[in-house]
Tab-separated table of C-alpha atoms and ligand atoms in Angstrom:
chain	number	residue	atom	x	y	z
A	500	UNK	CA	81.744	122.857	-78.909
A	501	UNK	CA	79.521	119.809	-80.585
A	502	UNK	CA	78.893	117.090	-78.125
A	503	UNK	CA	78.124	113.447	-78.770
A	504	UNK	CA	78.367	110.683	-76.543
A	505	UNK	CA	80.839	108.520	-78.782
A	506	UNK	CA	82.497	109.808	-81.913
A	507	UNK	CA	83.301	106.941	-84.066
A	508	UNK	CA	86.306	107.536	-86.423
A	509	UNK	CA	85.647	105.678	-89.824
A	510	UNK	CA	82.697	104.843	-91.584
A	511	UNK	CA	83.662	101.317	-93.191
A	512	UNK	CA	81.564	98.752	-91.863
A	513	UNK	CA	82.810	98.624	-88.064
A	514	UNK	CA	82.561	102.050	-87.478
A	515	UNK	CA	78.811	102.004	-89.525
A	516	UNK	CA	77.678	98.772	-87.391
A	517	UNK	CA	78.419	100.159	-84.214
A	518	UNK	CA	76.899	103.667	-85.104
A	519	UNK	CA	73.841	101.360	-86.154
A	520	UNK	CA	73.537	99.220	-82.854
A	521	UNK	CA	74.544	102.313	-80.688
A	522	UNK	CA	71.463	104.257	-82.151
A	523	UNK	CA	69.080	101.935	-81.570
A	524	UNK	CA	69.990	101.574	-77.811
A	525	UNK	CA	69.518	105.641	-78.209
A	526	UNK	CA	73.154	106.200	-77.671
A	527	UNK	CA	73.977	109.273	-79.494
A	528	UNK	CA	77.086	108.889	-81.688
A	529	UNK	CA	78.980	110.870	-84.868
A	530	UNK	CA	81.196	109.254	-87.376
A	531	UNK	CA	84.163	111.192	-88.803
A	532	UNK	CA	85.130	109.752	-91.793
A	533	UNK	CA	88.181	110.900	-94.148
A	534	UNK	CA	87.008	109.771	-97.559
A	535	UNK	CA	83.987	110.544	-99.346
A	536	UNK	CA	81.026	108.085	-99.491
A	537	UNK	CA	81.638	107.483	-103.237
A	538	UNK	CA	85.248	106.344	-102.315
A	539	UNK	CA	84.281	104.359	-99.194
A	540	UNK	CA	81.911	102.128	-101.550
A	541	UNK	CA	84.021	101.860	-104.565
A	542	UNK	CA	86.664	99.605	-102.531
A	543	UNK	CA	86.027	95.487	-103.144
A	544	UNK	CA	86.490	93.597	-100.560
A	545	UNK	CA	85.877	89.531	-98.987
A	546	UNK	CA	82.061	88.277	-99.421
A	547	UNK	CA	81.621	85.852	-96.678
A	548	UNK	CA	79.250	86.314	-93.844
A	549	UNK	CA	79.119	84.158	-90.934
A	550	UNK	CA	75.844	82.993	-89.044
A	551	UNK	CA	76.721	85.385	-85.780
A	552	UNK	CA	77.469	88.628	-88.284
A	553	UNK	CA	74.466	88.290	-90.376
A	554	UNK	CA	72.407	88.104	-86.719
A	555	UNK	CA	74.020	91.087	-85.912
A	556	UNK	CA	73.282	92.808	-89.113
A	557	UNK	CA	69.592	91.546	-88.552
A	558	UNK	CA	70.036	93.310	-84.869
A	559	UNK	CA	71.065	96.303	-86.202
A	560	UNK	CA	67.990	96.904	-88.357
A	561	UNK	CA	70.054	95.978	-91.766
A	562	UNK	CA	69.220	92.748	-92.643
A	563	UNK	CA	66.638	92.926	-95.026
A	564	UNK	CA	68.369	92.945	-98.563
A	565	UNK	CA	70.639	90.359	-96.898
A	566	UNK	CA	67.889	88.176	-96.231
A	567	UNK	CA	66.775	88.608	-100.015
A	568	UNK	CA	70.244	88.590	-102.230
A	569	UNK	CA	72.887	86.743	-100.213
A	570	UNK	CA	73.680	83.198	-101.067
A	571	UNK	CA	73.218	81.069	-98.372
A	572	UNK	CA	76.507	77.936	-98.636
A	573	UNK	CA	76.193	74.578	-96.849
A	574	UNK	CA	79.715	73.682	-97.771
A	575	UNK	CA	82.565	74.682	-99.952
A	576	UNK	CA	85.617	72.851	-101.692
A	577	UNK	CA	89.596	72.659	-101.021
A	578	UNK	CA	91.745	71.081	-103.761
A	579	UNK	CA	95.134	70.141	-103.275
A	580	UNK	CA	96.800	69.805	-106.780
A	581	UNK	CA	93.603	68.600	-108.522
A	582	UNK	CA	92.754	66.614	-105.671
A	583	UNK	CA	89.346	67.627	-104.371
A	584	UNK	CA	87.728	67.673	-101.117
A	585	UNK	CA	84.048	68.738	-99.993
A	586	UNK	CA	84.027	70.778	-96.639
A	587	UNK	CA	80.624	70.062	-95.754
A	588	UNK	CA	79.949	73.135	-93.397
A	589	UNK	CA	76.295	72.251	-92.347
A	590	UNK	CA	77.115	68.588	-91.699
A	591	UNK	CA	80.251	68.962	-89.720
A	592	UNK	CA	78.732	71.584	-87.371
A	593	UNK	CA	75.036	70.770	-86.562
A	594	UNK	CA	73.670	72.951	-89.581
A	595	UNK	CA	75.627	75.996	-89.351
A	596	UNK	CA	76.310	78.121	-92.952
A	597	UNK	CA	77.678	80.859	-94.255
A	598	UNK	CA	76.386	83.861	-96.459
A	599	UNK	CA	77.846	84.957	-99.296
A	600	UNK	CA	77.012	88.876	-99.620
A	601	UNK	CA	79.690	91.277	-100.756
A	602	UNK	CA	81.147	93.258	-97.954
A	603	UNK	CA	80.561	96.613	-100.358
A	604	UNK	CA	77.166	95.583	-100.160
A	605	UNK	CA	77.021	95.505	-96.215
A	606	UNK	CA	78.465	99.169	-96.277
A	607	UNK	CA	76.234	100.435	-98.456
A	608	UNK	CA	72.933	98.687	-96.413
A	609	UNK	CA	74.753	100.445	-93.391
A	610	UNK	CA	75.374	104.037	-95.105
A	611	UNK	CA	71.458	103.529	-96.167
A	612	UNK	CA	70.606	102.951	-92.653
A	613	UNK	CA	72.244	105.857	-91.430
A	614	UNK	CA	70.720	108.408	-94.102
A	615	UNK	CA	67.364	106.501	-92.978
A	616	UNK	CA	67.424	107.491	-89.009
A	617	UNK	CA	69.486	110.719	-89.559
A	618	UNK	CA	72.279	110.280	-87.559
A	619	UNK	CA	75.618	112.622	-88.302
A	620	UNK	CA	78.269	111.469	-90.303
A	621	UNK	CA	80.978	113.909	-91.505
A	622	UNK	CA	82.901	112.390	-94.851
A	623	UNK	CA	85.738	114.337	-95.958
A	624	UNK	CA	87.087	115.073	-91.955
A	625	UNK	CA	90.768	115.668	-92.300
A	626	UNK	CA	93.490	115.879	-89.744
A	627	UNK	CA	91.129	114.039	-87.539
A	628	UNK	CA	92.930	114.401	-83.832
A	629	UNK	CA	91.979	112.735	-81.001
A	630	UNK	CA	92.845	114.166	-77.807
A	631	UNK	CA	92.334	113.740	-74.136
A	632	UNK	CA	90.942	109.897	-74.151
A	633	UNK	CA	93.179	109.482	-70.888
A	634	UNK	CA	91.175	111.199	-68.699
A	635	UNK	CA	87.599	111.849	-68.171
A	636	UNK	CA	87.039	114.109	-71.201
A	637	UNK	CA	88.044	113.077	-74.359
A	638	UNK	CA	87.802	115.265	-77.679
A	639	UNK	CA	88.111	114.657	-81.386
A	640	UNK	CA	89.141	117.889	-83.630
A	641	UNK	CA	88.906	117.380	-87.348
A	642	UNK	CA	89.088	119.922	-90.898
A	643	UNK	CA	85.906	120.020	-92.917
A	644	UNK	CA	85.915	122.969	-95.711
A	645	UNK	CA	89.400	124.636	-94.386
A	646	UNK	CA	87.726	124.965	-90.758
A	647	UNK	CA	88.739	123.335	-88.110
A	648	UNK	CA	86.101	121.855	-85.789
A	649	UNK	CA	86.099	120.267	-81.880
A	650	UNK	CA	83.581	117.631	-80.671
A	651	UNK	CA	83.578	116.585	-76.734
A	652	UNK	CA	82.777	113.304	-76.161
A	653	UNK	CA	82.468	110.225	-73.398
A	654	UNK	CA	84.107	107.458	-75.636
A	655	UNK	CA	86.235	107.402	-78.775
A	656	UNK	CA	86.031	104.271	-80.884
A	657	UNK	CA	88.895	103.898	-83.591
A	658	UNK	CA	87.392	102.280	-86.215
A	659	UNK	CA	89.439	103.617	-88.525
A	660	UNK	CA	90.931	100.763	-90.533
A	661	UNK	CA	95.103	99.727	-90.625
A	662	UNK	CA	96.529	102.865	-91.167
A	663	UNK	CA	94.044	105.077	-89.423
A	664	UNK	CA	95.175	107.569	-86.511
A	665	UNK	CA	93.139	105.743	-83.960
A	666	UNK	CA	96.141	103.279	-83.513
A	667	UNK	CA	98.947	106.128	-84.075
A	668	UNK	CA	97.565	108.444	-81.649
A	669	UNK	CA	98.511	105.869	-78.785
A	670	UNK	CA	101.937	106.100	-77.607
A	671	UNK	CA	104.435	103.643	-78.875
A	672	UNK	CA	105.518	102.357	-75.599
A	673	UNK	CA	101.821	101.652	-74.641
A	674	UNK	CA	101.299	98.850	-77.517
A	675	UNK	CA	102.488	95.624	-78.192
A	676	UNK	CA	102.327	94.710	-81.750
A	677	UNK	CA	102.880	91.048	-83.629
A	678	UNK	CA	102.944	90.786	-87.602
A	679	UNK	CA	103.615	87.918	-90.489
A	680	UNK	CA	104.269	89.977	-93.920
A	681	UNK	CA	103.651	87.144	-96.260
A	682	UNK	CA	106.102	86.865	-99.320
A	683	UNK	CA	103.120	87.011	-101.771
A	684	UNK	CA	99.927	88.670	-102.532
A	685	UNK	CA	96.540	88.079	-104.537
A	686	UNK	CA	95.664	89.528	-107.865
A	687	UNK	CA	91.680	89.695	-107.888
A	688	UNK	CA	89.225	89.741	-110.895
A	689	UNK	CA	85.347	90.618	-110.049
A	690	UNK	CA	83.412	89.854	-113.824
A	691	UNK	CA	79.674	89.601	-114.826
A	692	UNK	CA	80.386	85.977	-115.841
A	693	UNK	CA	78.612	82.653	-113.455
A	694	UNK	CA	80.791	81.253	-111.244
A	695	UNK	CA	82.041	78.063	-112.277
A	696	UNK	CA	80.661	76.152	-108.864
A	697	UNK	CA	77.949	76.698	-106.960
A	698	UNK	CA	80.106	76.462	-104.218
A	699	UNK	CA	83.460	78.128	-103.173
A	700	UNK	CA	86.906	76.882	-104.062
A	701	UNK	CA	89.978	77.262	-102.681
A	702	UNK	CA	92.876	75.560	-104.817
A	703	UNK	CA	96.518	74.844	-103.412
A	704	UNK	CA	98.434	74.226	-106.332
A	705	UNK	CA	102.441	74.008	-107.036
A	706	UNK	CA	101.768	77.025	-109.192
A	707	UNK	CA	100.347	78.970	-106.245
A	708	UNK	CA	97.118	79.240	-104.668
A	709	UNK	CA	93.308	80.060	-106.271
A	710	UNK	CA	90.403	81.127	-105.235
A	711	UNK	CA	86.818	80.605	-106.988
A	712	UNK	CA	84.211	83.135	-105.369
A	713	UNK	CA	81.021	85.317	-106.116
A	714	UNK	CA	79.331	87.848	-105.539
A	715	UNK	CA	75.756	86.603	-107.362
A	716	UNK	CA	74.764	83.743	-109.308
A	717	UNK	CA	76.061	86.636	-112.413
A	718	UNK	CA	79.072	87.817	-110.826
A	719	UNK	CA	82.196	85.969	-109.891
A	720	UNK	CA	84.921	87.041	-107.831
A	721	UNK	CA	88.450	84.849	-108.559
A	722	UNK	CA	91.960	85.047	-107.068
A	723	UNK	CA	94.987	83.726	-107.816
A	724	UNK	CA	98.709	84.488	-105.354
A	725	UNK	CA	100.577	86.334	-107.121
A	726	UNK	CA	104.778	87.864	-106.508
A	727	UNK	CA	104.520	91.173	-104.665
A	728	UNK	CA	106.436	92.707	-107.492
A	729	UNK	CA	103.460	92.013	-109.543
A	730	UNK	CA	101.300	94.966	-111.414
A	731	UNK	CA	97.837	94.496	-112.368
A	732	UNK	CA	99.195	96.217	-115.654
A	733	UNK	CA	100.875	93.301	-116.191
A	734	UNK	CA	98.391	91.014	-116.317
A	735	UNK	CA	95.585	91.019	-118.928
A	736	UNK	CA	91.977	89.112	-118.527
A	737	UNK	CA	93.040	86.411	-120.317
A	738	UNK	CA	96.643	86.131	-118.371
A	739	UNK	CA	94.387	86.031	-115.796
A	740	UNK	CA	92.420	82.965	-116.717
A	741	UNK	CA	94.804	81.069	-118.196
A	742	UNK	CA	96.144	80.933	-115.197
A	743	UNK	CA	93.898	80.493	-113.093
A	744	UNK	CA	92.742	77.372	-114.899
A	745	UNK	CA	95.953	75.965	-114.417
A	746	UNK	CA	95.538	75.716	-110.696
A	747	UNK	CA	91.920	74.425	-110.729
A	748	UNK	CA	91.214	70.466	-111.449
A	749	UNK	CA	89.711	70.017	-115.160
A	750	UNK	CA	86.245	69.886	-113.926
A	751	UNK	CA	85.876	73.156	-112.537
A	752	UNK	CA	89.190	75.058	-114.901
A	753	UNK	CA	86.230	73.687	-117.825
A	754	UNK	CA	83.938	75.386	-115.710
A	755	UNK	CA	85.603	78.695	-115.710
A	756	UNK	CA	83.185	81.210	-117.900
A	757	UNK	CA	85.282	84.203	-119.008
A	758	UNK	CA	84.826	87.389	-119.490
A	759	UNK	CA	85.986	91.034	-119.385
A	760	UNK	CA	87.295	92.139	-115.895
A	761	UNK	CA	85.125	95.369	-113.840
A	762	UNK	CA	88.235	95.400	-111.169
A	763	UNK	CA	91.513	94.008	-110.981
A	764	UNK	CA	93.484	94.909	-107.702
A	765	UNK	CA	96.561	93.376	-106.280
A	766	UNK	CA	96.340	92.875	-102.456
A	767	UNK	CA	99.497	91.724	-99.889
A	768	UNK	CA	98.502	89.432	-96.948
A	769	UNK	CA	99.819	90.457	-93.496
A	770	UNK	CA	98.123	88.934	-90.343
A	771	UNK	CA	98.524	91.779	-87.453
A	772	UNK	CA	97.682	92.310	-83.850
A	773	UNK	CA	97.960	95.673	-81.620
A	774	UNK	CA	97.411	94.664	-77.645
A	775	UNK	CA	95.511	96.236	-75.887
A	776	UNK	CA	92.393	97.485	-77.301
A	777	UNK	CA	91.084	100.223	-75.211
A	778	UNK	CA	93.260	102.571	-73.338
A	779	UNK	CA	91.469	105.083	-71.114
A	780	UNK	CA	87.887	106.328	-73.198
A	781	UNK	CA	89.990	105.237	-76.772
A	782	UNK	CA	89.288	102.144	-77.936
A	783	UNK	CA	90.363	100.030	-81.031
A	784	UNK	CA	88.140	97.851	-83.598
A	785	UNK	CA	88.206	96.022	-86.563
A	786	UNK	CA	91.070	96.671	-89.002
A	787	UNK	CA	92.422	99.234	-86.151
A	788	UNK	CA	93.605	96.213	-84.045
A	789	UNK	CA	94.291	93.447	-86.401
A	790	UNK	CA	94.881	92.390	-89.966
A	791	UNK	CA	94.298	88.675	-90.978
A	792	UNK	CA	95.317	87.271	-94.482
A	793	UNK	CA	91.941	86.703	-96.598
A	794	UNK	CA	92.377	83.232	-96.676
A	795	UNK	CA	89.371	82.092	-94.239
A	796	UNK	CA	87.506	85.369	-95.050
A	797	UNK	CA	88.084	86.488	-91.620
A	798	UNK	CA	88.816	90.096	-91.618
A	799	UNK	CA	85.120	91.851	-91.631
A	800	UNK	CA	83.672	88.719	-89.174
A	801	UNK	CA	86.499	89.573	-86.788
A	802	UNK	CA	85.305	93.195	-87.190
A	803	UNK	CA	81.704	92.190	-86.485
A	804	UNK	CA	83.150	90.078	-83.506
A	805	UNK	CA	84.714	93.082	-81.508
A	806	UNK	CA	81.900	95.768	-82.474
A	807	UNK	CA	79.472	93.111	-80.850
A	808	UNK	CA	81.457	93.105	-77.656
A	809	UNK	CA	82.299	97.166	-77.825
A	810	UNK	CA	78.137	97.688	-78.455
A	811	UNK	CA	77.691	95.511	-75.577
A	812	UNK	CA	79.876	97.126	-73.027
A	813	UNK	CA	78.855	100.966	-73.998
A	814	UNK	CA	75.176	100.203	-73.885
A	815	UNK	CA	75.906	98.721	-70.122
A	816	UNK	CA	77.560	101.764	-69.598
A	817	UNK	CA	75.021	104.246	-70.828
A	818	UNK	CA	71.963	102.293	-69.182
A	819	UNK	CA	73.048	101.143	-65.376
A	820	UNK	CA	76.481	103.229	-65.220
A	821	UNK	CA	78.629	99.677	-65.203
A	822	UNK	CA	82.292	100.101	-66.393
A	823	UNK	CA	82.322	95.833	-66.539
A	824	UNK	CA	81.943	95.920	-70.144
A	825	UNK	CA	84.410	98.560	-70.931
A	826	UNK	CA	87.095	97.300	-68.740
A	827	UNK	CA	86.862	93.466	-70.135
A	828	UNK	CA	86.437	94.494	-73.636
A	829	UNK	CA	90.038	93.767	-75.083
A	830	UNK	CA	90.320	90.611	-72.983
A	831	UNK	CA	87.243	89.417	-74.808
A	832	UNK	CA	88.182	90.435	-77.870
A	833	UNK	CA	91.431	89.614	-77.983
A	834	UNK	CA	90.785	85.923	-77.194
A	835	UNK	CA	88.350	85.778	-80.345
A	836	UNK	CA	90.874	87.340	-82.337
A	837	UNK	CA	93.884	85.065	-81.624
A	838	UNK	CA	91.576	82.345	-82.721
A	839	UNK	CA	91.076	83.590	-85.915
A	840	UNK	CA	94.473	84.940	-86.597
A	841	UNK	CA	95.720	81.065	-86.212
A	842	UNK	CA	93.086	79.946	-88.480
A	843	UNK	CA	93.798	82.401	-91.263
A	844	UNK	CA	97.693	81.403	-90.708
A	845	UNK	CA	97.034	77.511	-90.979
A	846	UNK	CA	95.180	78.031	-93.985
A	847	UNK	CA	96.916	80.457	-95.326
A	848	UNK	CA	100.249	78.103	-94.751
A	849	UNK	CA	98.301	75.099	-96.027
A	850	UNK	CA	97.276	76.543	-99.392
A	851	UNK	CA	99.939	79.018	-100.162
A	852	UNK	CA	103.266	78.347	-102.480
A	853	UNK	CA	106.159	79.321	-100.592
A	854	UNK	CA	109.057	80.439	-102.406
A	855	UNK	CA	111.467	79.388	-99.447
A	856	UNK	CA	109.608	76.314	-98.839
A	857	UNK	CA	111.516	72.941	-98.118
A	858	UNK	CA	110.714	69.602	-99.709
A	859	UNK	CA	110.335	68.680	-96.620
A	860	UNK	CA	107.615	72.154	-95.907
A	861	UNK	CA	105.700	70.898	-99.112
A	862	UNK	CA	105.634	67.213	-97.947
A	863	UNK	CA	103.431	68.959	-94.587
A	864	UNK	CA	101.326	70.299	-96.431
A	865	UNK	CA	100.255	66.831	-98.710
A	866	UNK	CA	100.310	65.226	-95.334
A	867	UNK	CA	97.767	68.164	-93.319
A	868	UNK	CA	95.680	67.782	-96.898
A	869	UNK	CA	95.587	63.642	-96.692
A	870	UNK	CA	94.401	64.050	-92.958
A	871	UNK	CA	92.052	66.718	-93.663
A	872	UNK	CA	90.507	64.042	-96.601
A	873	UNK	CA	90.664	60.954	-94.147
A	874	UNK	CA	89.509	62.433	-90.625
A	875	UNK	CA	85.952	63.668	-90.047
A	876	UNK	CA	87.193	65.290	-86.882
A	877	UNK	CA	89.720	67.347	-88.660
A	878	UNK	CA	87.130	68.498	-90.915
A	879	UNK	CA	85.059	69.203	-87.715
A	880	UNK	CA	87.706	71.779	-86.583
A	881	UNK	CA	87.756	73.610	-90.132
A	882	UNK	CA	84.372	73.694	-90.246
A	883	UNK	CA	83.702	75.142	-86.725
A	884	UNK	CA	86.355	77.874	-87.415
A	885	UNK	CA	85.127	78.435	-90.982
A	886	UNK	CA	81.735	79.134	-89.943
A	887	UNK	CA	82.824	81.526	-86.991
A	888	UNK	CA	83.432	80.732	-83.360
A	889	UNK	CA	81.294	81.728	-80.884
A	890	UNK	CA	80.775	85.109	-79.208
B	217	APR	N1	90.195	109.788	-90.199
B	217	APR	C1	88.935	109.385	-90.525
B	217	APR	N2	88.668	108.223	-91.156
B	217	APR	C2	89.707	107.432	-91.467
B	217	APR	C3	91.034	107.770	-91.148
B	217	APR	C4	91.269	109.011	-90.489
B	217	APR	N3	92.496	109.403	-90.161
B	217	APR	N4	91.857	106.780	-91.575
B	217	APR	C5	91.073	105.864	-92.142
B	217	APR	N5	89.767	106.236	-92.102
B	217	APR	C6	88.603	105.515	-92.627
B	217	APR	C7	88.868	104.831	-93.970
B	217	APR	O1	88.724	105.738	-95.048
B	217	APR	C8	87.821	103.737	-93.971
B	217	APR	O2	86.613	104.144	-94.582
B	217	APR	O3	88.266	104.450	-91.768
B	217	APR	C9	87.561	103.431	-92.510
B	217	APR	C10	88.073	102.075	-92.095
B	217	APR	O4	87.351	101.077	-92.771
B	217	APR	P1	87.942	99.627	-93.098
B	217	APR	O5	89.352	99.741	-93.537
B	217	APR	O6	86.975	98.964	-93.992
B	217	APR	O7	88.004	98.901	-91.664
B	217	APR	P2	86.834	98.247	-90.795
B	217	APR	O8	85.602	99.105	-90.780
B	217	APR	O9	87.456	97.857	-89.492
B	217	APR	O10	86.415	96.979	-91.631
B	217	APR	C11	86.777	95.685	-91.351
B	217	APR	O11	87.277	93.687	-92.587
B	217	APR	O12	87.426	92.307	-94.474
B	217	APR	C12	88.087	93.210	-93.663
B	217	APR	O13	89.735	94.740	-94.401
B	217	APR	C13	88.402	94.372	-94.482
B	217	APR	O14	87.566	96.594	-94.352
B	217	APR	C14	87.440	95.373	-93.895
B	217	APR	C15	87.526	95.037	-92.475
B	218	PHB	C1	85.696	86.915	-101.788
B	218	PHB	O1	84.628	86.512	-102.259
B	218	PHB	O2	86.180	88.005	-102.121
B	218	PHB	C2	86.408	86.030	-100.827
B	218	PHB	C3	85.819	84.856	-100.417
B	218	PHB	C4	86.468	84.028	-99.527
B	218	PHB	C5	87.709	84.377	-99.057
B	218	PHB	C6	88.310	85.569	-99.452
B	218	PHB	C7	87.650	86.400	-100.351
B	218	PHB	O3	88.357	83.544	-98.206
């Protein structure tokens, strides 16, 4: 039987990042993955990086094409029915930013890394099984070709996204879970047209909520909520702007440059927890544990967050034999992740048209918005949680 110190199941960017930072403390781990590399790249996702995950990034050895292409932003803008307000990110927290790079780009500077220092990834594993992580010697068992194969390890780390078996192989009764389905989604547009700010914006609207983004000073990324009976089908590129120029103030709906879509995807917002995050030698990361809505472009930095702690406590392991790490991990992660699952709420509540929502609901959000516009220390608090609380 193959043995590695740590298998890592999934190779999206939690399961690549901690493969990364494991290496170079010459911890010895494989990554199982189910998809193929092709498929693991072609998926779109958020595009902003805060000051602690691009550090970490830099740690890990994979910072240089970061350094070069991502956009660094000093602020961004929130408009409330055409009403606009400046977020002014480096001002409200002592010169903190954030980094626009695409997340698809941070898995493919990972997957480079990995070919680079020749460490073993499997892509196509299926029927991965985990076994064992109770005791003392875990195993993972997986299919590759019609074979089936064992690997003995010391640690298992599910990084295996929302519906991944890290998280199903636990027993029920062992988990707590808490979830908010939203009663919406986003419909997304990625085109090779300039964004129509140099900045981002997010736009609450009575039509529903809108999102100006990018990927490059070429290549915008825009959202707008949509029902969750939607279909991208049903919605051609210039639905699409239309539309979203209805929700934007004139300056930047004139702004909009249009052009033909390269992806269109519908995506529901959920935010999730699963408590604990380690039971025995198994633990949970990223996507595994939690789901936030993409509102405060939380989901990968939360990822970042708990593969920074997980690193942390295996390298103590591995070098001086201490379980400390191991045994606090969830506590420390969890407390990180609450924070950011009540941020992503509150701005997802802010911003968001409810279809249930009260007169009374709508006047709480005009009110949060005029407070927001007239209190510096309000601003303060977005601001710190926007750019990513501390480790
Ligand atoms: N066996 C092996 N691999 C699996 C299995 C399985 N049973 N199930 C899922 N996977 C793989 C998926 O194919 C995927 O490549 O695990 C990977 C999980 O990657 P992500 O879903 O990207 O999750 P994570 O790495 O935690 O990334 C953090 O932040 O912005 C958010 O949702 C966004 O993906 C992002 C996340
Ligand atoms: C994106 O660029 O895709 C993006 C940016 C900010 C968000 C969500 C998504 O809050």
């Amino acid at each position: 039987m193959r043995r590695h110190q740590v298998a890592i199941i999934g190779a999206g960017p939690s399961g690549l990042l901690l493969g990364a930072l494991l290496h170079k403390a010459g911890i010895d781990a494989v990554i199982l993955e189910r998809r193929s590399r092709d498929h693991v790249l072609s998926r779109i996702r958020a595009g902003v990086l805060e000051m602690g995950t691009v550090g970490l990034l830099h740690q890990a050895g994979v910072g240089a094409r970061l350094e070069r292409e991502g956009l660094v932003h000093e602020g961004f803008s929130l408009n409330f029915n055409g009403h606009g307000l400046r977020i002014d990110l480096a001002d409200l927290t002592g010169g903190k930013t954030v980094t626009v790079y695409g997340q698809t780009e941070v898995t493919r500077d990972l997957m480079v890394h990995r070919d680079e220092i020749g460490a073993a990834t499997i892509h196509e594993a299926d029927d991965v099984g985990l076994e064992g992580f109770d005791g003392d010697a875990p195993r993972v068992s997986y299919t590759k070709d019609g074979q089936r194969h064992e690997i003995a390890c010391d640690f298992i780390a599910g990084c295996d996204g929302f519906h991944g078996v890290s998280r199903a192989s636990v027993p029920e009764r062992a988990l707590s879970t808490f979830e908010r389905v939203y009663p919406f989604g986003w419909l997304g547009v990625l085109a090779d047209v300039p964004p129509c700010s140099h900045e981002l914006i997010y736009a609450g609207h009575d039509r529903g909520f809108a999102l100006c983004s990018m990927r490059s000073l070429t290549r915008s990324r825009y959202y707008i909520q949509c029902s969750l009976e939607d279909r991208v089908e049903n919605w051609s590129d210039q639905a699409f702007w239309d539309e979203l120029r209805r929700r934007l103030d004139p300056a930047a709906a004139e702004a909009v440059v249009t052009g033909p879509s390269i992806e269109k995807s519908i995506a529901p917002l959920r935010s999730f927890v699963a408590e604990p995050l380690r039971f025995g030698r198994l633990f949970l990361v990223g996507d595994a544990a939690h789901i936030v809505p993409p509102t405060g472009a939380k989901g990968l930095n939360l990822a970042v967050g708990d593969v920074h702690y997980l690193s942390e406590a295996l390298i103590e392991f591995f070098a001086e034999g201490s379980r400390a790490g191991i045994d606090d991990y969830s506590r420390r992660a969890l407390m990180r992740i609450w924070q950011a699952e009540r941020f992503s709420w509150s701005l997802t509540t802010l911003l968001h048209r409810f279809d249930t929502m009260t007169a009374f609901e709508r006047r709480m959000q005009e009110a949060e918005f005029a407070y927001l516009a007239g209190s510096r220390n309000m601003r303060a608090g977005l601001a710190e949680n926007y750019v990513g609380l501390p480790y």
